[in-house]
Amino acid sequence: MLEEKNDNLSVELNETDGSVENESQEVIQIEAQEIAITPTETIIEEENEGVDEVTAETSDAITAIENENAAENEDESLKERHEIPMLDYESLSMEELITELEKLSEIEKIMSVKDHVEEIKNSFLSKYYHFIEEKKEEFLSENPDSKEEFKYHFPLKSKFDQFYSAYRDKKNAHFKNLQNNLKNNLEVRLAIVEELKELINPQENIKDTLKHFNELRERWKNAGAIPKDKYNHVWNNYHFHVENFYDYLHLDREARDLDFKHNLDQKLKIISRVEALVSETDVNKAFRELQDLHKIWKEDIGPVSRDHREEIWNRFSELTKQMHDKRELLFEAQRGTEKENLERKKEIIAQIEVLATEKVNAHGQWQSQIDKVEALRTAFFATGKVPTEVNESTWNEFKTAVRNFNTFKNSFYKDIKKEQQDNLNKKMELVARAKALQSSEDFATTTPLMKQIQEEWKLVGHVPRKYSDSIWAEFKTACNHYFEVLKAQKNEANSEEVESFEKKKAYLEQLREFQLVGEHKADLDAIKLHIENWKTLGKVPFARRHIEGKFNKILDALFEKLSLSKKETEMVRFSNRVGNLSESNDTRKLENEKIFIMRKIDEVQNEIFQLENNIQFFTNTKNAKKENSIVLEVRKNIEIQKETLEVWKEKLKQIRSINIE
């Protein structure tokens, strides 16, 4: 079609300008081909006539697309804005928001993430300010009388500022460069339009004019983006003068009809594609492609004949409206979700307001209430966006509800502040006692005292938070110092006990060889000497105390051979057993032994009293002078009990003397 159209163009030129030199058809055709005229650049008339027939709703749809295209023309980085997904940033934590900001700040096409960064900034700052408000309220509740100014260093905020500053610097540099480029490009395009006006000059050689036009077309193609508010006006102005130029060339009707036909085919293809886009499930993707098709329709394809112009424009406009309506439905659905989010957030706010009126009287209960508010706070941020027009008011309601809860909570903790101060004084006293005992070497006396101090510490309640760690560290250090020394002493004592066991084991072998000489006093003294020697060998480990039993068995065998009185035998054995208890410092067993002996004394005394009463009964009868066998048996029993009583009293005396020592 190009060759045919150029042939017609060359003929028309020869017919209308008799002053042109009589060049061959071939030369003229070649010169015309140098123009590289394409149907997309042959714009003859504006299509504004069809626009008047478009309804107001359709006009709104067309205007929306033209405005977005104008914005994208101004900054081409906006074309990639849809390739980066917009996350639900309100549901992310501050750490996650910073991670996302770091990723976006490194993207070269900085304007493609502008909306994303603003969403991240708003979400982060709302969470940050809420966090700082809570910390400030905690500070004021713990320091109600302090004149110190509240300060809180939050490392995440510094990190956020670092990445946001990097993004902002890149954006400012981009805008500065963009504005310079837009201004220069606008001047270039306006200059091209001015040169187009000057092309219509009958005095100039037509071949030179065509060559000049071709150069202007290339310059226009490469001129770059211009400000969006100038976009439509400059394009229309350019096309108007291109049309005038072609009218000036007096293109013949056949070439014109071919051009119209080609443009019609191209626009029908666009309409066919838009019809397919109307059924596309991804509405946003379809709408973006529709924007591109509008751009091609307006900028790259020329007009069609008047017979088809209104019809084809109305078809294209109607499909555009349908796509626009689908997009509006999508936005409406999103607005519906935002309204649902608003209702959910209002429910959360209402629940926090209820918690701000529920009075509880224990720290544990308040911790439960705090956990509930924290869970509601997390749910509030995770709920998602609400309609823009109520976003600020909803956020203020939420802050007020949380602030009221914190005020209510702080009033409780102010009431228990005095109790915490009292607890601090008690713990300071315990620390002083522990420090006073930490270097004591009287382990038998000090160990129970230190354990008692530890038990008292457990019973004391909370202290102010700012003193909690330091006072616990002091107390722990004092206790650890004492018990580490005690442990070292026990390890040393254990070594001595093992050595004592070995000595007693060897002594036991010697004792097995011991023989009585037959002289009562000498044998008794020898046995007592063995007992004293045994005691001097020291204490043995608890797990090896069975050796004491072996020693006692050998003693029992010797006592049987010695023919001691019952009292002597009993006292010697008792003296040995009590001596072992005394050496082991087992005060509890010594005390139990004493209580047992006192109880036995009472029992024997009662038995003697009862027997004497029985004797008195028999002596008061008629046959009192004649004591029968029963009376004699009772008297004998009384004597036995008295001897037993003497033994128990002797044991009590001996054990008391040990306690006195």
XYZ file of C-alpha atoms in Angstrom:
661
model
C 0.000 0.000 0.000
C 2.907 2.267 0.706
C 4.262 2.115 -2.845
C 0.829 2.706 -4.366
C 0.174 5.677 -2.096
C 3.544 7.190 -2.900
C 2.934 6.764 -6.629
C -0.259 8.732 -6.310
C 1.532 11.323 -4.256
C 4.197 11.812 -6.940
C 1.613 12.141 -9.710
C -0.382 14.652 -7.725
C 2.716 16.738 -7.217
C 3.492 16.793 -10.936
C -0.044 17.771 -11.801
C -0.362 20.605 -9.360
C 2.958 22.287 -9.668
C 3.958 23.118 -13.234
C 7.124 24.806 -12.062
C 8.653 21.583 -10.825
C 11.372 20.313 -13.100
C 10.389 17.499 -15.380
C 11.956 14.662 -13.405
C 11.304 11.052 -14.069
C 8.530 9.239 -12.258
C 11.101 6.982 -10.645
C 13.054 9.850 -9.077
C 9.962 11.474 -7.627
C 8.805 8.161 -6.226
C 12.147 7.532 -4.511
C 12.127 11.012 -2.973
C 8.631 10.439 -1.726
C 9.629 7.102 -0.212
C 12.298 8.861 1.787
C 9.483 10.433 3.789
C 8.538 6.954 5.027
C 4.950 8.063 5.410
C 2.954 5.514 7.393
C -0.753 5.383 7.975
C -0.157 5.961 11.690
C 1.178 9.452 10.962
C -1.421 10.510 8.371
C -3.838 12.315 10.656
C -6.285 14.264 8.602
C -9.037 15.310 10.968
C -9.649 15.186 14.703
C -12.213 12.728 15.972
C -13.790 15.204 18.321
C -17.003 15.078 16.345
C -17.762 11.621 17.763
C -16.953 12.614 21.294
C -19.967 14.887 21.485
C -22.212 11.839 21.148
C -20.622 10.071 24.118
C -22.599 10.052 27.374
C -21.324 11.811 30.471
C -20.466 8.479 32.152
C -18.483 7.333 29.136
C -16.751 10.702 28.996
C -15.721 10.232 32.630
C -14.215 6.850 31.782
C -12.293 8.297 28.816
C -11.095 11.234 30.903
C -9.867 8.905 33.676
C -7.768 6.928 31.211
C -6.382 10.052 29.517
C -5.371 11.504 32.892
C -3.535 8.314 33.870
C -1.808 8.163 30.504
C -0.758 11.788 30.869
C 0.705 11.030 34.304
C 2.589 8.016 32.972
C 3.918 10.076 30.074
C 5.337 12.574 32.548
C 7.170 9.925 34.582
C 7.747 6.626 32.820
C 8.733 4.915 36.097
C 4.998 4.924 36.948
C 4.456 2.346 34.226
C 6.011 -0.270 36.471
C 3.981 0.605 39.538
C 1.612 -2.336 39.064
C 4.394 -4.882 38.872
C 5.173 -4.473 42.592
C 2.397 -5.937 44.780
C 0.809 -3.647 47.352
C 0.870 -5.591 50.630
C -1.435 -5.154 53.603
C 1.167 -3.102 55.431
C -1.041 -2.378 58.436
C -0.955 -6.061 59.364
C 2.873 -6.174 59.414
C 5.027 -5.629 62.494
C 7.466 -2.725 62.706
C 10.374 -5.100 62.009
C 8.635 -6.450 58.894
C 7.784 -2.933 57.692
C 11.447 -1.920 57.904
C 12.441 -5.013 55.922
C 9.943 -4.077 53.177
C 11.133 -0.446 53.185
C 14.730 -1.565 52.774
C 13.767 -3.645 49.719
C 11.772 -0.826 48.102
C 14.404 1.860 48.735
C 16.868 -0.126 46.604
C 14.588 -0.203 43.525
C 15.926 1.974 40.707
C 12.506 3.110 39.424
C 11.872 5.093 42.574
C 8.467 6.507 41.607
C 7.077 3.031 40.995
C 7.155 2.422 44.774
C 5.961 5.858 45.895
C 2.555 4.660 47.085
C 4.082 1.584 48.726
C 6.570 3.648 50.715
C 3.891 6.082 51.868
C 1.735 3.172 53.101
C 4.730 1.737 54.950
C 5.537 5.112 56.507
C 1.985 5.658 57.737
C 1.727 2.138 59.156
C 5.128 2.278 60.858
C 4.633 5.720 62.407
C 1.177 4.840 63.744
C 2.603 1.757 65.462
C 5.678 3.650 66.659
C 3.743 6.552 68.191
C 1.411 4.103 69.909
C 4.407 2.212 71.311
C 6.055 5.416 72.567
C 2.819 6.556 74.223
C 2.668 3.279 76.153
C 6.288 3.614 77.260
C 5.682 7.186 78.374
C 2.657 6.185 80.412
C 4.671 3.382 82.033
C 7.419 5.880 82.903
C 4.965 8.353 84.416
C 3.220 5.625 86.425
C 6.527 4.436 87.884
C 7.864 7.958 88.450
C 4.822 10.113 89.262
C 6.840 12.719 91.152
C 9.854 12.775 88.866
C 10.780 15.982 87.070
C 12.976 14.075 84.634
C 11.926 14.446 80.998
C 10.766 11.211 79.376
C 13.227 9.881 76.816
C 13.186 6.550 75.064
C 15.674 5.295 72.493
C 14.092 2.932 69.987
C 16.685 1.370 67.623
C 14.031 0.361 65.083
C 13.050 4.025 64.623
C 16.642 4.936 63.786
C 16.777 2.104 61.286
C 13.494 3.228 59.714
C 14.731 6.832 59.437
C 17.901 5.604 57.743
C 16.068 3.722 54.973
C 13.364 6.371 54.550
C 16.008 9.101 54.209
C 17.752 7.041 51.528
C 14.443 6.693 49.634
C 13.623 10.389 50.050
C 17.038 11.465 48.758
C 16.615 9.264 45.683
C 13.103 10.619 45.132
C 14.239 14.246 45.429
C 17.093 13.637 43.012
C 14.667 11.923 40.639
C 12.215 14.850 40.791
C 14.935 17.392 40.238
C 16.225 15.539 37.208
C 12.685 14.878 35.982
C 11.642 18.524 36.155
C 14.682 19.617 34.173
C 14.047 16.958 31.535
C 10.328 17.769 31.279
C 11.052 21.456 30.848
C 13.664 20.839 28.157
C 11.478 18.289 26.350
C 8.531 20.681 26.360
C 10.634 23.417 24.806
C 11.856 20.973 22.143
C 8.308 19.853 21.265
C 6.939 23.396 21.150
C 9.799 24.330 18.858
C 8.919 21.396 16.603
C 5.296 22.596 16.429
C 6.501 26.067 15.478
C 8.628 24.590 12.712
C 5.610 22.597 11.489
C 3.716 25.853 11.070
C 6.486 27.192 8.882
C 6.448 24.138 6.586
C 3.482 25.494 4.658
C 5.541 27.716 2.419
C 4.774 27.804 -1.339
C 8.162 29.357 -2.031
C 10.075 26.320 -0.759
C 10.989 23.311 -2.866
C 8.539 20.496 -2.103
C 11.304 17.901 -1.850
C 13.120 19.975 0.741
C 9.847 20.481 2.616
C 9.195 16.745 2.728
C 12.721 16.088 3.941
C 12.321 18.749 6.626
C 8.995 17.187 7.675
C 10.638 13.787 7.996
C 13.324 15.258 10.247
C 10.687 16.926 12.429
C 8.860 13.617 12.742
C 12.047 11.878 13.975
C 12.811 14.683 16.385
C 9.258 14.539 17.748
C 9.497 10.780 18.173
C 12.673 11.101 20.261
C 11.808 14.291 22.136
C 10.912 12.547 25.446
C 8.257 13.111 28.118
C 6.649 16.462 28.927
C 4.555 17.718 31.912
C 1.237 15.897 32.172
C -0.776 19.144 32.274
C 0.657 20.021 28.831
C 0.414 16.526 27.382
C -2.996 16.570 25.640
C -2.728 20.154 24.457
C 0.732 19.718 22.901
C -0.198 16.430 21.226
C -3.386 17.866 19.754
C -1.550 20.940 18.573
C 1.110 18.803 16.904
C -1.460 16.612 15.151
C -3.430 19.674 14.015
C -0.409 21.069 12.208
C 0.511 17.649 10.787
C -3.028 17.510 9.369
C -2.639 20.977 7.876
C 0.595 19.896 6.290
C -1.054 16.905 4.629
C -3.938 19.084 3.467
C -1.360 21.392 2.006
C 0.135 18.444 0.111
C -3.277 17.851 -1.587
C -3.121 14.071 -1.201
C -5.363 12.433 -3.738
C -8.610 10.717 -2.732
C -7.390 7.184 -3.490
C -4.408 7.486 -1.143
C -6.702 9.052 1.422
C -9.188 6.176 1.214
C -6.397 3.613 1.564
C -5.132 5.439 4.607
C -8.657 5.527 6.108
C -9.059 1.795 5.441
C -5.765 0.925 7.069
C -6.609 3.022 10.152
C -10.061 1.422 10.329
C -8.522 -2.055 10.291
C -6.155 -1.105 13.086
C -8.919 0.395 15.227
C -11.171 -2.622 14.657
C -8.349 -4.806 15.919
C -8.141 -2.651 19.030
C -11.908 -2.924 19.522
C -11.688 -6.699 19.158
C -8.969 -6.800 21.787
C -10.964 -4.584 24.164
C -13.976 -6.915 23.744
C -11.741 -9.743 24.987
C -10.468 -7.606 27.839
C -14.012 -7.018 29.072
C -14.145 -10.729 29.954
C -10.687 -10.772 31.587
C -10.834 -11.918 35.229
C -7.869 -9.779 36.280
C -9.593 -6.408 36.046
C -6.564 -4.332 36.977
C -4.396 -6.050 34.385
C -7.101 -5.581 31.720
C -7.499 -1.910 32.607
C -3.752 -1.315 32.288
C -3.803 -2.838 28.798
C -6.834 -0.689 27.961
C -4.770 2.381 28.857
C -2.100 1.299 26.396
C -4.705 0.698 23.675
C -6.121 4.185 24.230
C -2.657 5.572 23.810
C -2.192 3.706 20.526
C -5.672 4.777 19.336
C -4.912 8.411 19.995
C -1.220 8.736 19.191
C -0.319 6.038 16.697
C -3.383 5.515 14.491
C -4.838 8.183 12.264
C -8.500 8.971 11.530
C -11.052 6.917 9.629
C -13.674 8.035 7.119
C -16.653 10.043 8.280
C -18.940 7.121 7.478
C -17.334 4.980 10.195
C -15.936 7.603 12.513
C -18.869 8.044 14.895
C -19.827 4.366 14.914
C -16.334 3.081 15.640
C -15.668 5.710 18.267
C -18.940 4.922 20.054
C -18.120 1.192 20.071
C -14.699 1.881 21.516
C -16.132 4.320 24.071
C -18.866 1.888 25.159
C -16.344 -0.903 25.710
C -14.189 1.554 27.627
C -17.165 2.389 29.838
C -17.831 -1.297 30.470
C -14.231 -1.830 31.519
C -14.361 1.305 33.643
C -17.554 0.056 35.318
C -15.916 -3.299 36.094
C -13.030 -1.464 37.668
C -15.426 0.647 39.703
C -17.155 -2.536 40.909
C -13.766 -3.839 41.995
C -13.103 -0.611 43.858
C -16.569 -0.842 45.363
C -15.791 -4.352 46.593
C -12.570 -3.051 48.102
C -14.511 -0.270 49.752
C -16.892 -2.917 51.092
C -13.938 -4.767 52.609
C -12.716 -1.521 54.098
C -16.148 -0.967 55.661
C -16.026 -4.470 57.136
C -12.588 -3.679 58.502
C -14.009 -0.493 60.002
C -16.759 -2.446 61.784
C -14.216 -4.929 63.110
C -11.982 -2.131 64.384
C -14.933 -0.444 66.068
C -15.715 -3.749 67.824
C -12.101 -3.952 69.007
C -12.248 -0.367 70.288
C -15.487 -1.156 72.141
C -13.889 -4.201 73.801
C -10.923 -2.104 74.957
C -13.315 0.502 76.333
C -15.038 -2.226 78.377
C -11.697 -3.441 79.744
C -10.958 0.150 80.757
C -13.884 -0.038 83.210
C -13.427 -3.575 84.659
C -11.846 -3.122 88.073
C -9.477 -5.858 89.267
C -7.484 -5.884 92.480
C -4.476 -8.147 91.920
C -1.318 -7.897 89.872
C -1.970 -11.266 88.222
C -5.451 -10.175 87.163
C -4.069 -6.947 85.734
C -1.510 -8.921 83.759
C -4.395 -10.888 82.265
C -6.168 -7.631 81.365
C -2.986 -6.261 79.809
C -2.611 -9.442 77.730
C -6.196 -9.043 76.503
C -5.570 -5.424 75.433
C -2.328 -6.417 73.729
C -4.160 -9.156 71.799
C -6.852 -6.639 70.773
C -4.172 -4.150 69.776
C -2.517 -6.776 67.551
C -5.904 -7.645 66.035
C -6.560 -3.929 65.358
C -3.366 -3.556 63.332
C -3.927 -6.869 61.545
C -7.479 -6.020 60.466
C -6.476 -4.022 57.406
C -7.360 -0.680 55.843
C -10.512 1.304 56.535
C -12.074 4.011 54.321
C -9.668 6.935 53.969
C -12.185 9.498 55.184
C -12.508 7.796 58.620
C -8.969 6.508 58.986
C -7.784 9.372 61.193
C -10.869 9.402 63.429
C -10.741 5.609 63.871
C -7.094 5.793 64.845
C -7.832 8.568 67.369
C -10.665 6.524 68.904
C -8.332 3.562 69.244
C -5.602 5.662 70.873
C -8.109 7.169 73.292
C -9.448 3.754 74.309
C -5.955 2.391 74.932
C -4.943 5.544 76.785
C -8.005 5.279 79.048
C -7.166 1.666 79.804
C -3.577 2.575 80.657
C -4.746 5.390 82.922
C -7.116 2.999 84.679
C -4.344 0.422 85.035
C -1.840 2.984 86.277
C -4.184 4.099 89.039
C -4.023 0.562 90.445
C -0.240 0.444 90.290
C 0.013 3.830 91.946
C -1.940 2.368 94.858
C 0.473 -0.544 95.215
C 3.557 1.656 94.795
C 3.784 2.121 98.592
C 3.553 -1.643 99.060
C 6.383 -2.121 96.587
C 8.472 0.447 98.474
C 7.850 -1.465 101.714
C 8.887 -4.671 99.967
C 12.049 -2.934 98.804
C 12.885 -1.966 102.402
C 12.330 -5.565 103.550
C 14.557 -6.961 100.829
C 17.252 -4.394 101.580
C 17.188 -5.597 105.197
C 17.518 -9.221 104.051
C 20.430 -8.225 101.815
C 22.134 -6.592 104.819
C 21.633 -9.741 106.936
C 22.947 -11.976 104.146
C 26.016 -9.775 103.679
C 26.705 -9.842 107.423
C 26.686 -13.671 107.407
C 28.364 -14.336 104.058
C 31.866 -14.625 105.582
C 30.880 -16.612 108.679
C 32.748 -19.881 109.305
C 30.343 -21.093 111.957
C 28.604 -23.246 109.392
C 26.455 -25.215 111.823
C 24.847 -22.017 113.121
C 24.923 -19.879 109.986
C 23.583 -22.356 107.402
C 20.060 -22.563 108.912
C 20.041 -18.768 109.225
C 20.981 -18.284 105.575
C 18.301 -20.744 104.473
C 15.769 -18.911 106.611
C 16.761 -15.602 104.990
C 16.226 -17.166 101.550
C 12.767 -18.384 102.565
C 11.849 -14.919 103.830
C 13.008 -13.425 100.522
C 10.575 -15.659 98.642
C 7.682 -14.401 100.761
C 8.373 -10.721 100.058
C 6.363 -9.310 97.126
C 7.413 -7.209 94.147
C 9.667 -4.178 94.396
C 9.821 -1.215 91.980
C 11.063 -2.445 88.622
C 14.059 -0.125 88.470
C 15.474 -1.695 91.679
C 14.471 -5.294 91.015
C 17.559 -6.465 89.121
C 20.130 -4.635 91.235
C 18.820 -5.748 94.636
C 18.435 -9.327 93.456
C 22.030 -9.274 92.213
C 23.256 -8.077 95.651
C 21.283 -10.744 97.503
C 22.311 -13.513 95.139
C 25.987 -12.549 95.373
C 25.958 -12.659 99.204
C 24.163 -16.031 99.318
C 26.363 -17.563 96.626
C 29.516 -16.432 98.427
C 28.489 -18.135 101.667
C 27.329 -21.403 100.108
C 30.404 -21.653 97.896
C 32.589 -21.426 101.020
C 30.342 -23.989 102.724
C 30.649 -26.326 99.763
C 34.433 -26.024 99.810
C 34.444 -26.776 103.546
C 32.227 -29.812 103.031
C 34.491 -31.114 100.301
C 37.419 -30.798 102.704
C 35.408 -32.439 105.513
C 34.448 -35.318 103.228
C 38.111 -35.982 102.565
C 38.740 -36.127 106.319
C 35.766 -38.460 106.828
C 37.111 -40.914 104.243
C 40.437 -40.884 106.015
C 38.651 -41.533 109.351
C 36.822 -44.484 107.806
C 40.079 -46.058 106.705
C 41.524 -45.625 110.196
C 38.449 -47.154 111.857
C 38.503 -50.027 109.403
C 42.106 -50.825 110.409
C 41.316 -50.348 114.118
C 38.376 -52.737 113.812
C 40.712 -55.460 112.600
C 42.922 -54.893 115.656
C 39.914 -55.014 117.995
C 38.858 -58.389 116.639
C 42.143 -59.782 118.063
C 41.572 -58.273 121.532
C 41.212 -60.804 124.411
C 40.002 -60.240 127.968
C 42.559 -61.081 130.708
C 39.925 -62.217 133.243
C 40.348 -59.364 135.681
C 37.088 -57.435 135.808
C 38.394 -53.895 136.389
C 41.302 -54.197 133.970
C 39.101 -55.650 131.271
C 36.453 -52.910 131.756
C 39.094 -50.173 131.589
C 40.510 -51.735 128.418
C 37.073 -51.783 126.755
C 36.473 -48.159 127.735
C 39.862 -47.251 126.311
C 38.946 -48.880 123.014
C 35.747 -46.823 122.988
C 37.678 -43.587 123.584
C 40.231 -44.503 120.913
C 37.416 -45.194 118.468
C 35.908 -41.768 119.124
C 39.209 -40.030 118.465
C 39.360 -41.527 114.974
C 36.676 -39.036 113.876
C 33.492 -39.022 111.842
C 33.010 -41.304 108.823
C 30.976 -40.575 105.619
C 27.252 -41.081 106.021
C 27.184 -43.861 103.432
C 29.801 -45.821 105.422
C 28.349 -45.512 108.907
C 27.718 -49.258 108.924
C 31.202 -49.601 110.436
C 29.778 -48.202 113.693
C 27.418 -51.167 113.866
C 30.296 -53.602 113.455
C 32.132 -51.891 116.289
C 29.047 -52.093 118.549
C 28.658 -55.834 117.874
C 32.232 -56.479 118.992
C 31.572 -54.427 122.154
C 28.395 -56.393 122.891
C 30.353 -59.655 122.700
C 33.005 -58.312 125.058
C 30.423 -57.071 127.547
C 28.806 -60.501 127.641
C 32.155 -62.069 128.490
C 32.858 -59.402 131.110
C 29.814 -60.243 133.304
C 29.028 -56.609 134.113
C 25.895 -55.624 135.934
C 22.941 -54.723 133.758
C 23.229 -51.065 134.709
C 26.914 -50.847 133.926
C 26.491 -52.588 130.602
C 23.574 -50.359 129.631
C 25.410 -47.176 130.609
C 28.567 -48.079 128.746
C 26.593 -48.806 125.581
C 24.537 -45.638 126.006
C 27.645 -43.546 126.562
C 29.140 -44.905 123.331
C 25.995 -44.239 121.269
C 25.443 -40.749 122.622
C 29.079 -39.968 122.077
C 28.692 -40.800 118.408
C 25.694 -38.466 118.154
C 27.616 -35.711 119.865
C 30.551 -36.062 117.493
C 28.291 -35.903 114.457
C 26.726 -32.654 115.756
C 23.321 -34.201 115.228
C 21.458 -31.950 117.663
C 18.086 -33.129 116.407
C 18.772 -36.762 117.319
C 20.234 -35.740 120.679
C 17.107 -33.740 121.443
C 14.874 -36.638 120.391
C 16.907 -38.972 122.612
C 16.458 -36.671 125.579
C 12.711 -36.438 125.021
C 12.519 -40.231 124.757
C 14.403 -40.709 128.074
C 12.183 -38.201 129.880
C 9.121 -39.992 128.573
C 10.507 -43.356 129.810
C 11.210 -41.842 133.248
C 7.594 -40.717 133.475
C 6.378 -44.155 132.436
C 8.563 -45.978 135.055
C 7.577 -43.540 137.783
C 3.912 -44.105 137.015
C 4.473 -47.851 137.063
C 6.174 -47.661 140.479
C 3.355 -45.447 141.790
C 0.769 -47.955 140.655
C 2.633 -50.923 142.165
C 3.017 -49.128 145.507
C -0.719 -48.429 145.542
C -1.332 -52.123 145.001
C 0.992 -53.028 147.914
C -0.862 -50.584 150.159
C -4.128 -52.291 149.261
C -2.791 -55.687 150.359
C -1.185 -54.384 153.610
C -4.486 -52.889 154.795
C -6.306 -56.233 154.718
C -6.725 -58.725 157.636
C -3.906 -60.897 156.435
C -1.484 -57.997 156.134
C 1.065 -59.671 158.387
C 1.263 -62.597 156.126
C 2.581 -61.474 152.795
C 1.546 -63.898 150.135
C 3.356 -64.650 146.883
C 1.532 -61.926 144.998
C 2.725 -59.255 147.401
C 6.265 -60.539 147.230
C 6.126 -60.519 143.430
C 4.891 -56.933 143.452
C 7.660 -55.818 145.810
C 10.237 -57.508 143.599
C 8.785 -55.749 140.571
C 8.972 -52.406 142.370
C 12.668 -52.913 143.032
C 13.297 -53.774 139.399
C 11.449 -50.643 138.268
C 13.440 -48.508 140.680
C 16.685 -49.873 139.302
C 15.424 -49.157 135.783
C 14.439 -45.630 136.869
C 17.946 -45.027 138.145
C 19.372 -46.111 134.809
C 17.101 -43.733 132.892
C 17.903 -40.874 135.228
C 21.589 -41.529 134.778
C 21.134 -41.473 131.017
C 19.216 -38.175 131.237
C 21.964 -36.685 133.370
C 24.609 -37.783 130.888
C 22.777 -36.466 127.810
C 22.096 -33.168 129.549
C 25.762 -32.811 130.317
C 26.490 -33.267 126.605
C 24.020 -30.519 125.719
C 25.584 -28.240 128.310
C 28.994 -28.726 126.776
